[in-house]
mmCIF file of C-alpha atoms in Angstrom:
data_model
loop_
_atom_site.group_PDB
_atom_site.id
_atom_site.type_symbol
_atom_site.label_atom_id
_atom_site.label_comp_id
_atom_site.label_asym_id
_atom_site.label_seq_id
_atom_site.Cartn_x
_atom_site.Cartn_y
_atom_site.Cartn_z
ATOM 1 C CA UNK A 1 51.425 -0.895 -102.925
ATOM 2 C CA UNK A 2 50.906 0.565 -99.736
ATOM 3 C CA UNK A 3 52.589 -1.419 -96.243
ATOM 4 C CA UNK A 4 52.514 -0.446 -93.128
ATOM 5 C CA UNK A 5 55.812 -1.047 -90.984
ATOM 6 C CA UNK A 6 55.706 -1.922 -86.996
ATOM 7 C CA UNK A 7 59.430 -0.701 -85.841
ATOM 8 C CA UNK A 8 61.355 -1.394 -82.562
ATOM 9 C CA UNK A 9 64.989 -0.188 -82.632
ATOM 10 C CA UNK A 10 67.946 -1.681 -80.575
ATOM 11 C CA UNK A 11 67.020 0.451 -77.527
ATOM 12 C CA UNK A 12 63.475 -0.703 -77.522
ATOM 13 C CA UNK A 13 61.729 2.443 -79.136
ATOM 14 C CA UNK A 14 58.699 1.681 -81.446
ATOM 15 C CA UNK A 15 57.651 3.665 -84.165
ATOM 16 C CA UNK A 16 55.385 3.177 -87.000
ATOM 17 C CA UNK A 17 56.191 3.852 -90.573
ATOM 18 C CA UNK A 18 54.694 3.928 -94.047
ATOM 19 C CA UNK A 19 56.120 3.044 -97.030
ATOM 20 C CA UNK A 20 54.671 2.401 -100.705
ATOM 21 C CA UNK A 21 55.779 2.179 -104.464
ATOM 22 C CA UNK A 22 54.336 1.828 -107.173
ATOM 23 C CA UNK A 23 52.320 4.265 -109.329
ATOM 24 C CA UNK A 24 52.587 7.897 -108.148
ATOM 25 C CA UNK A 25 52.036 10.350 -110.879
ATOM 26 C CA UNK A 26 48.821 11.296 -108.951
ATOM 27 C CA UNK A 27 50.509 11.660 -105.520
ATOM 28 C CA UNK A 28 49.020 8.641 -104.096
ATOM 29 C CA UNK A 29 52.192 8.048 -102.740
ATOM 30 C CA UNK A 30 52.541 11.618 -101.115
ATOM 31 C CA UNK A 31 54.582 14.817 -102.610
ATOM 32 C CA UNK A 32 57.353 13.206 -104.206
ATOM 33 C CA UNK A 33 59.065 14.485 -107.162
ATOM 34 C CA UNK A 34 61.287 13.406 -109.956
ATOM 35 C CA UNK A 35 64.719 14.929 -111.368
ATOM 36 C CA UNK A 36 62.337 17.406 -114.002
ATOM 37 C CA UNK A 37 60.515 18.369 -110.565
ATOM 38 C CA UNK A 38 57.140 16.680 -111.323
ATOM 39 C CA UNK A 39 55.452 14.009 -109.782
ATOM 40 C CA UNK A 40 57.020 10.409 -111.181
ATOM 41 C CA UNK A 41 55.008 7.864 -113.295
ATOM 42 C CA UNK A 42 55.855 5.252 -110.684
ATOM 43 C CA UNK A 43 58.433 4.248 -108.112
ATOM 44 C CA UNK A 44 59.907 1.206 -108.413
ATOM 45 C CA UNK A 45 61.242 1.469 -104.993
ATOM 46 C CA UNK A 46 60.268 1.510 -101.270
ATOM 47 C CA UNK A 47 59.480 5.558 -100.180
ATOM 48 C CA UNK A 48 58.433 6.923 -97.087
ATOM 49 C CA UNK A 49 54.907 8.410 -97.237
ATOM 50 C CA UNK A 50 54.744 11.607 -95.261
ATOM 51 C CA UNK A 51 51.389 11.944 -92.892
ATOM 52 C CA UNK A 52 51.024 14.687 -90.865
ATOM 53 C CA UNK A 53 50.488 13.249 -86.844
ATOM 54 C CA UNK A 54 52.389 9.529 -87.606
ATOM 55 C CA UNK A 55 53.687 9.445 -83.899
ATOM 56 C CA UNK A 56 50.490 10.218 -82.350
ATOM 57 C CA UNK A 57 47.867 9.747 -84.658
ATOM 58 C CA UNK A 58 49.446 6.272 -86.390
ATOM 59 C CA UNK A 59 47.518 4.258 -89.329
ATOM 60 C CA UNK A 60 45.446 1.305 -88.604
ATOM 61 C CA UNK A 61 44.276 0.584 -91.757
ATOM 62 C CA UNK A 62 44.363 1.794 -95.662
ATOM 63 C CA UNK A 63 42.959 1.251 -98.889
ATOM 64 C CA UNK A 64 43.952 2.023 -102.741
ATOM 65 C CA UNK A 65 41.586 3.000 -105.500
ATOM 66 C CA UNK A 66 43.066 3.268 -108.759
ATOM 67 C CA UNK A 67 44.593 6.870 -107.872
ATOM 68 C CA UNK A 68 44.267 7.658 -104.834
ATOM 69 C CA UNK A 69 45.078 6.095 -101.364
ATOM 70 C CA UNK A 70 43.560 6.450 -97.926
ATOM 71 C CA UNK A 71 43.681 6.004 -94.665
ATOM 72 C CA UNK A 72 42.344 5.342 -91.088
ATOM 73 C CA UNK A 73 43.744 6.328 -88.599
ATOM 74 C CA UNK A 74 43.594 5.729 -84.406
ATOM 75 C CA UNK A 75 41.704 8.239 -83.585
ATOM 76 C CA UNK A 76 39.092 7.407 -85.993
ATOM 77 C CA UNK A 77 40.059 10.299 -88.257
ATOM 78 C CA UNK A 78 40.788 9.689 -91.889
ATOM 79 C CA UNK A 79 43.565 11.106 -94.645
ATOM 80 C CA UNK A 80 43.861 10.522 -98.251
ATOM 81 C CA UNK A 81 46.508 11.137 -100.438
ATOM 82 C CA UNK A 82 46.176 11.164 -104.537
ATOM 83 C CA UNK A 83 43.512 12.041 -107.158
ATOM 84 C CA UNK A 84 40.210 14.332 -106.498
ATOM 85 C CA UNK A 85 39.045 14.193 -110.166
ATOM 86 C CA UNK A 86 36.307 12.124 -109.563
ATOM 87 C CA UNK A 87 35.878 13.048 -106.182
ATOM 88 C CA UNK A 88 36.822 10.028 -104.307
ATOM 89 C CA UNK A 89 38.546 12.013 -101.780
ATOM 90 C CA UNK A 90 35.815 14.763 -101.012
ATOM 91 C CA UNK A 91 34.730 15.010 -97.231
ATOM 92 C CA UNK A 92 36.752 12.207 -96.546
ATOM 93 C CA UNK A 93 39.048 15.011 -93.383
ATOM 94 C CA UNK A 94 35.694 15.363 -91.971
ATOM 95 C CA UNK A 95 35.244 11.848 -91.041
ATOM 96 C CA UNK A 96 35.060 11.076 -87.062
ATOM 97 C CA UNK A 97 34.949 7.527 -86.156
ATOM 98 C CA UNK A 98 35.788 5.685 -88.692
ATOM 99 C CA UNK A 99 36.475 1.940 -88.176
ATOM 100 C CA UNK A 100 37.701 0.323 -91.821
ATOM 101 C CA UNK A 101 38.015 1.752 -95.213
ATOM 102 C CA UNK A 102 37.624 0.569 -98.963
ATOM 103 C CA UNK A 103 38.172 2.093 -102.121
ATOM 104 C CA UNK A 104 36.964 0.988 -105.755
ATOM 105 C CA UNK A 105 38.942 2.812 -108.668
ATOM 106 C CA UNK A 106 36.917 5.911 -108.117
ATOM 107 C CA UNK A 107 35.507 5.771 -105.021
ATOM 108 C CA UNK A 108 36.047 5.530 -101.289
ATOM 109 C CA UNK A 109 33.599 3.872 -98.489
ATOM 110 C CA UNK A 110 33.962 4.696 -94.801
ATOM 111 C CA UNK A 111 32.621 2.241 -91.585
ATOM 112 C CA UNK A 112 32.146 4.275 -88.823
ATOM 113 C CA UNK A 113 30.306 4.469 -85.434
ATOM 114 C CA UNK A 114 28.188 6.559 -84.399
ATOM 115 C CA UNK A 115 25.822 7.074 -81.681
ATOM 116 C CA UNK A 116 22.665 6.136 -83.902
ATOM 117 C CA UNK A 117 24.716 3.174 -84.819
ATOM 118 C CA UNK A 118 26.944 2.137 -87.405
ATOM 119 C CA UNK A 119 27.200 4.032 -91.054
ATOM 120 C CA UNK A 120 28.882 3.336 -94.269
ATOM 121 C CA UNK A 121 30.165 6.376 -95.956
ATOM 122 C CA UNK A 122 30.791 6.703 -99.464
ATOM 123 C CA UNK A 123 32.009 9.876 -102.137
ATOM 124 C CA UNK A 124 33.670 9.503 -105.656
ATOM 125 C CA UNK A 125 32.240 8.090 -108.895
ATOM 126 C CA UNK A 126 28.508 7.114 -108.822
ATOM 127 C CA UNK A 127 28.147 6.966 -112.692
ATOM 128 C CA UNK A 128 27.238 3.132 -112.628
ATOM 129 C CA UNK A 129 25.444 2.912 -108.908
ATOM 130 C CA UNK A 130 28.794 2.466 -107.444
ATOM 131 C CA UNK A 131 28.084 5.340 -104.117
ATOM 132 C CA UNK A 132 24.782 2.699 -103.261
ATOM 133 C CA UNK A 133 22.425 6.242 -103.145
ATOM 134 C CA UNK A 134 21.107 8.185 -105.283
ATOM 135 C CA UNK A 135 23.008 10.864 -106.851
ATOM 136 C CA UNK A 136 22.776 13.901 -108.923
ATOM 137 C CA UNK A 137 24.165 13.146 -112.344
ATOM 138 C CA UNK A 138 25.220 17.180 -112.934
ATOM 139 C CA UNK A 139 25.975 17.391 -108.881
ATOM 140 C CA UNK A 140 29.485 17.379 -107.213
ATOM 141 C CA UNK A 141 29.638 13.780 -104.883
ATOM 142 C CA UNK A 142 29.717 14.891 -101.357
ATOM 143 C CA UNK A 143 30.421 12.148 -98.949
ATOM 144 C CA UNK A 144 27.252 10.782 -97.628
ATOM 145 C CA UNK A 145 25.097 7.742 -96.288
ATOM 146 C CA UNK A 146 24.667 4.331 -98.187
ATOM 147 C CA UNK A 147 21.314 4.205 -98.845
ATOM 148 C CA UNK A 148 20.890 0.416 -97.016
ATOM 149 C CA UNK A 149 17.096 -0.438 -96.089
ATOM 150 C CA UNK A 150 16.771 -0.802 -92.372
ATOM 151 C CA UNK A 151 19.733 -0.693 -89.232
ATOM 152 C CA UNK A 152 22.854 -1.193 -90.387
ATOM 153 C CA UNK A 153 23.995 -2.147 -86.795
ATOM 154 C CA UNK A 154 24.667 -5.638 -88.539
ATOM 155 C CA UNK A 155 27.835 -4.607 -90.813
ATOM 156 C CA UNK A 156 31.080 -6.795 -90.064
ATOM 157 C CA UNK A 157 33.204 -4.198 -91.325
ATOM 158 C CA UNK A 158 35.733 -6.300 -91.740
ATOM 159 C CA UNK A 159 33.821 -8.132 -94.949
ATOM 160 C CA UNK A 160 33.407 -4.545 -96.750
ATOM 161 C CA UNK A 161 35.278 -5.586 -99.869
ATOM 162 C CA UNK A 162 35.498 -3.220 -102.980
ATOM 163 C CA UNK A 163 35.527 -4.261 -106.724
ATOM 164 C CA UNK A 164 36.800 -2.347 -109.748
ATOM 165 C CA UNK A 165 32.936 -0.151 -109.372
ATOM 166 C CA UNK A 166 30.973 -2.710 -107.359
ATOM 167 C CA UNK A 167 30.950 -2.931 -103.206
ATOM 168 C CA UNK A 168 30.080 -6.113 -101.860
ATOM 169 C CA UNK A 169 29.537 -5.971 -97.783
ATOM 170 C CA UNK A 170 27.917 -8.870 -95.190
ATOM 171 C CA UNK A 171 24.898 -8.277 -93.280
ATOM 172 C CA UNK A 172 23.271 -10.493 -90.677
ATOM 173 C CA UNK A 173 24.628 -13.535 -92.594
ATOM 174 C CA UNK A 174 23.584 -12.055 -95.768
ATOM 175 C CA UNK A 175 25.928 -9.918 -98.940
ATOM 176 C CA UNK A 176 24.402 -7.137 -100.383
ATOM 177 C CA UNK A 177 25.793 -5.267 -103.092
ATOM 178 C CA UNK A 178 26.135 -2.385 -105.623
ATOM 179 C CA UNK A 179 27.853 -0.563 -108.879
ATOM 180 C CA UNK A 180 28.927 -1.540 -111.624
ATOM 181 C CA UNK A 181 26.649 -5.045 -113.156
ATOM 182 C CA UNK A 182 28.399 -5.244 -116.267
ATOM 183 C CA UNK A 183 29.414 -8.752 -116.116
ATOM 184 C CA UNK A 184 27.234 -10.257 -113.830
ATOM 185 C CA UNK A 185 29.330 -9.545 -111.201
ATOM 186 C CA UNK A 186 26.181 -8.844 -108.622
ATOM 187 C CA UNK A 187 24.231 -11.658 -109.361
ATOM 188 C CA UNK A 188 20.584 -10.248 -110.017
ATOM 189 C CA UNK A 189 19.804 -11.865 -112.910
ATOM 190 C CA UNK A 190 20.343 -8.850 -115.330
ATOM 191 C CA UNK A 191 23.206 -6.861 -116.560
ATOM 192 C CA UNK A 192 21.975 -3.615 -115.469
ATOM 193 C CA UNK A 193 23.752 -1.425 -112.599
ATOM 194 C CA UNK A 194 22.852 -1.403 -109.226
ATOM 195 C CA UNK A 195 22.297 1.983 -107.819
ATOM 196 C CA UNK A 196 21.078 1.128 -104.034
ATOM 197 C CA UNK A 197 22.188 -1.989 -101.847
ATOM 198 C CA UNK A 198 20.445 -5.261 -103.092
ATOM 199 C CA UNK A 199 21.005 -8.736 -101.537
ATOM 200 C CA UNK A 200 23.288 -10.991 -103.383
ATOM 201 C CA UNK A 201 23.305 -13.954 -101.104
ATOM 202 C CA UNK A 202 21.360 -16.075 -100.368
ATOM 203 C CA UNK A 203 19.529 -16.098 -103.537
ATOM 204 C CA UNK A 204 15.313 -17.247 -102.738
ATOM 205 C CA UNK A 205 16.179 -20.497 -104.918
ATOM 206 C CA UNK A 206 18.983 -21.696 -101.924
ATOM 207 C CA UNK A 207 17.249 -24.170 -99.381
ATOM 208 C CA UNK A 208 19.726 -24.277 -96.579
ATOM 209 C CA UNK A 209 19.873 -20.324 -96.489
ATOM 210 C CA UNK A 210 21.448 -20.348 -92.711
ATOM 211 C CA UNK A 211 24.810 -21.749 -94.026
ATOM 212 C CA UNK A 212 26.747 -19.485 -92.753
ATOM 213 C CA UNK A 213 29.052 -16.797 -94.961
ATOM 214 C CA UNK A 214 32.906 -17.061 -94.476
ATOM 215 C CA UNK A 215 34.315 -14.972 -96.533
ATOM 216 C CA UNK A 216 33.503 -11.956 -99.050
ATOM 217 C CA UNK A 217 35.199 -10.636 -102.134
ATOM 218 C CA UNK A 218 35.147 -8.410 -105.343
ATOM 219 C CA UNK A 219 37.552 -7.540 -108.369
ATOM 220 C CA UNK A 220 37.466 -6.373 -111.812
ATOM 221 C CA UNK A 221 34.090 -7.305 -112.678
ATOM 222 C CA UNK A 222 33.872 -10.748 -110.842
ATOM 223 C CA UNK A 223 32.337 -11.414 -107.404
ATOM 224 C CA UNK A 224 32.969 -14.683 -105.082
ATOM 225 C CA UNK A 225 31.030 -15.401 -101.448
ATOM 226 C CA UNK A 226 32.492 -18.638 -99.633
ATOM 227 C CA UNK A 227 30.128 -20.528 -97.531
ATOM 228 C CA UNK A 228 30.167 -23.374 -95.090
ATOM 229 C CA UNK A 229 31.288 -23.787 -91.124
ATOM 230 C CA UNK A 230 32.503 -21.323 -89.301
ATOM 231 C CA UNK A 231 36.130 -21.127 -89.277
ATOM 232 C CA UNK A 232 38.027 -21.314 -86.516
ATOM 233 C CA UNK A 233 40.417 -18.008 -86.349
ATOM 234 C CA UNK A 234 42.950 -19.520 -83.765
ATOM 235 C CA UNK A 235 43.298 -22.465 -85.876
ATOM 236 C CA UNK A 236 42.417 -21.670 -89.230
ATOM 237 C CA UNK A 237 40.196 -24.934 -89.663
#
């Protein structure tokens, strides 16, 4: 678990800090050692994680795959902290501009702007579909361009939202998806993996297809799209 802490002292100074526990044996926590001078299993309490920049450069948003964490920060730059061996970190100190993050266990996908529009980045583990472009099996993952047909200008990045291996994101009032099928999970009608961005929702048997989409998620294996009025934000009705 990763938080990110808001703090104003007694004299009216603020400063931002970062704090997680949890698993760390891969340093997704940052360089912290044990007694024996390795990396711990896990912490089972509250540490500081150490980011180069904090005061001027501070977090506005993170993400945790299943060993590795990142993060975005202000100035649209992003830094990761953890587990390489499948990639899911690769390219990622090149990004400019990016507006959200999400991670699956192996992978990590960037929003960012550009001036042709708006992109979503991914790198890590495509061995089930999960980068959403085509890949070369025997080829390192370098961080590159979801394969979406058409502008992607329509993202709400805010509804990017990362399964186990699957990526679920809104478009336009519609969720595509990608990855890992196993279970169902992306709602094709088959079990196989889904290697580029397919829609999800609506499906060509739903009528009413304008209803619009509230909400967006994914976990281990299981998606779930909420639908109905618009909610209101101020009031939560």
């Amino acid at each position: 678990i990763i938080v990110i802490l808001q703090i104003k002292t007694a004299n009216g100074m603020e400063f931002q800090k970062v704090v997680g526990w949890g698993a760390s044996r891969h340093g997704q926590l940052g360089p912290i050692l044990s007694s024996t001078g390795r990396p711990p299993i896990y912490t089972p309490t509250p540490v500081d994680i150490s980011l180069p920049g904090l005061d001027n450069d501070p977090v506005i948003a993170v993400a945790l795959g299943n060993q590795h964490s990142v993060f975005v920060r202000a100035s649209g730059g992003v830094s990761a902290l953890g587990s390489n061996k499948k990639g899911q970190t690769d390219g990622l100190h090149g990004v400019l501009n990016a507006r959200s993050v999400g991670c699956t266990w192996n992978g990590t996908y960037c929003v960012v702007v550009q001036e042709d529009g708006v992109r979503l980045l991914s790198t890590g583990s495509g061995s089930r579909g999960q980068l959403g472009r085509l890949v070369d099996p025997q080829g390192s993952s370098q961080i590159e361009t979801v394969e979406f047909p058409g502008s992607l200008s329509e993202i709400l990045s805010q509804t990017l939202s990362c399964g186990s291996e699957h990526v679920l994101t809104l478009r336009s009032n519609e969720v595509w998806g990608w990855g890992w099928n196993e279970h169902g999970n992306l709602a094709t009608g088959s079990l196989d993996d889904v290697t580029l961005p397919e829609k999800v929702w609506p499906p060509a048997t739903v009528v009413n297809a304008d209803i619009p989409v509230v909400g967006v998620w994914a976990g281990c294996g299981t998606s779930f799209v909420a639908v109905g009025n618009d909610i209101d934000k101020s009031t939560g009705t």
